[in-house]
């Protein structure tokens, strides 16, 4: 049965046709199957930077199955692996019963490669097992965080709460101890809970009540009784039991209420959950709720007015030294005085104590410059503040991470991670001395943070931060170079003047559903330039490569038609090219798309032609106007074997009336033979390099 899930499959083999066959079989079970294909160690190491669901290993240039397992384990990646063998090796590689030597939730070794049904079944089962492990890990994290929050809540609760195990106290909060006049938890640990029940009848009834609860009876979880302090004073109470965990172990929670309404208790619990007892500021939970609210406001409502917000993460420096010198009293004194200072400095905005020695501030309706100025002002004031601890005076500094929140901001947990990354950056820059602030700049983190790159791509689309390059293509038939291929670039605007090429950002764009928007940006902005050029050179035309998102877009022909009409002039202004592998993945849709584009006088081409085993069949089926030969055909073309291969390929393409573009002409040797292979178009750095403008010679 087909499920609405995506499978990211990594195949290590020297037979791409085999991998494509697996993909075709797996499409019956997944809404989308992403294939990664390689056959050497260097490509594997690069690919492991991405997230894969299953790895299938067959044969590789410089890798063995053991090498692959070792590399995956060294990278500490939870990636199920399937080892394939040939039929000739089946007897030696399988056990006496003909079954794979290893079958478990993370590995199947070894399956016969030609038994594709077994391989598909193994992929499905390993993928399901991986998804279950991921879900269990997520649930375990949620459970641990819930237990931490519950224990913190209970510790600070005004209600009397204790944990018991088999009727014996193992934990009690301050309110519980105060209620029964115990000075510390050491006085109550190990004491039976029935010792706090007054009256023999009450004790008998409570024992029965507790036994029923331990047996799983939840019809009655409340017990009204008389309790007594260790001094013998009695008072009326209501006891409530609930199941709980303490340090991962199951226990029974007991809550004792004395003359309090449930509404009062709920109000007290809610307040205790969100207030830090030392500083009186909002605690981490309260901060997270405020951050979620601000994030929703900025990303959904404020987008109309363009307002921005910000997050300051303030980490006190040198608290370890303060603790070593003055103990916990010194640290608490520093935290309390800095909390009061922050509350005064940013009185209009909420300040929270995020952890033991860190604070957060949420700023609404601000700008990047205002955030930086505020961070610097806070840094300076903290460094100037004298902190009194008894008869001693100390001081501290702060490291401040600054994160902007705008309408394209990622989810709150990513914003918080960026703030922590900014703090880490300060530690590196100052050799852990601190006393500085760092603004999280998307452009500086785009190359190593996918979420930052995705946000930067959105900004680039909305604010025209992409750049286009145009490389002339020489037309042998017409003897002119007024045909230009368009290249997309993404400058990051950092100190190193880094410029990303599509292969560095399209995978992130795809995972964030940005491919179609980027394609539209390229088409529109490329033709803005062409429109101006055609005023003086009416025959000028463009070759634009689009992604698989546009290949399957039913509106592409309509969009292209509008652009062609807008630019005006003679026909043939636009040639759209698609990657051959994308066409193979969507063959029927591609044929329909090519036909629709041809009807509006938009020429179509196949990029990277010759990269699959059925290139000629593909060309005959979709009927492009032009093909652009893959780079590996052009490399070493001056050798007899390679030259004959290229000539043969071009001859076959010309037989079905398709023009050929010979790219990657980078030296004189390649240029000298390119004239004779039968291609109509020549292109490469040897002829002319790409330029930021369309220059018709």
PDB file of C-alpha atoms in Angstrom, residues 470 482 484 526-542 567 693-697:
ATOM      1  CA  UNK A 470      25.331  35.068 -19.160  1.00  0.00           C
ATOM      2  CA  UNK A 482      23.739  36.078 -29.832  1.00  0.00           C
ATOM      3  CA  UNK A 484      23.315  33.073 -24.162  1.00  0.00           C
ATOM      4  CA  UNK A 526      16.817  37.070 -17.106  1.00  0.00           C
ATOM      5  CA  UNK A 527      14.197  38.296 -19.547  1.00  0.00           C
ATOM      6  CA  UNK A 528      14.218  41.784 -18.072  1.00  0.00           C
ATOM      7  CA  UNK A 529      17.797  42.024 -19.340  1.00  0.00           C
ATOM      8  CA  UNK A 530      16.998  40.320 -22.636  1.00  0.00           C
ATOM      9  CA  UNK A 531      14.156  42.777 -23.258  1.00  0.00           C
ATOM     10  CA  UNK A 532      16.612  45.680 -23.176  1.00  0.00           C
ATOM     11  CA  UNK A 533      19.164  43.875 -25.356  1.00  0.00           C
ATOM     12  CA  UNK A 534      16.574  42.969 -28.001  1.00  0.00           C
ATOM     13  CA  UNK A 535      15.933  46.635 -28.661  1.00  0.00           C
ATOM     14  CA  UNK A 536      19.309  46.782 -30.414  1.00  0.00           C
ATOM     15  CA  UNK A 537      19.818  43.063 -31.146  1.00  0.00           C
ATOM     16  CA  UNK A 538      16.354  41.605 -31.908  1.00  0.00           C
ATOM     17  CA  UNK A 539      17.733  38.095 -32.593  1.00  0.00           C
ATOM     18  CA  UNK A 540      19.235  37.701 -29.089  1.00  0.00           C
ATOM     19  CA  UNK A 541      17.929  34.696 -27.165  1.00  0.00           C
ATOM     20  CA  UNK A 542      18.444  32.838 -23.898  1.00  0.00           C
ATOM     21  CA  UNK A 567       9.896  40.532 -24.450  1.00  0.00           C
ATOM     22  CA  UNK A 693      25.489  41.397 -18.644  1.00  0.00           C
ATOM     23  CA  UNK A 694      24.359  40.214 -22.068  1.00  0.00           C
ATOM     24  CA  UNK A 695      27.052  41.390 -24.465  1.00  0.00           C
ATOM     25  CA  UNK A 696      26.259  40.760 -28.130  1.00  0.00           C
ATOM     26  CA  UNK A 697      29.373  41.119 -30.274  1.00  0.00           C
TER      27      UNK A 697
END
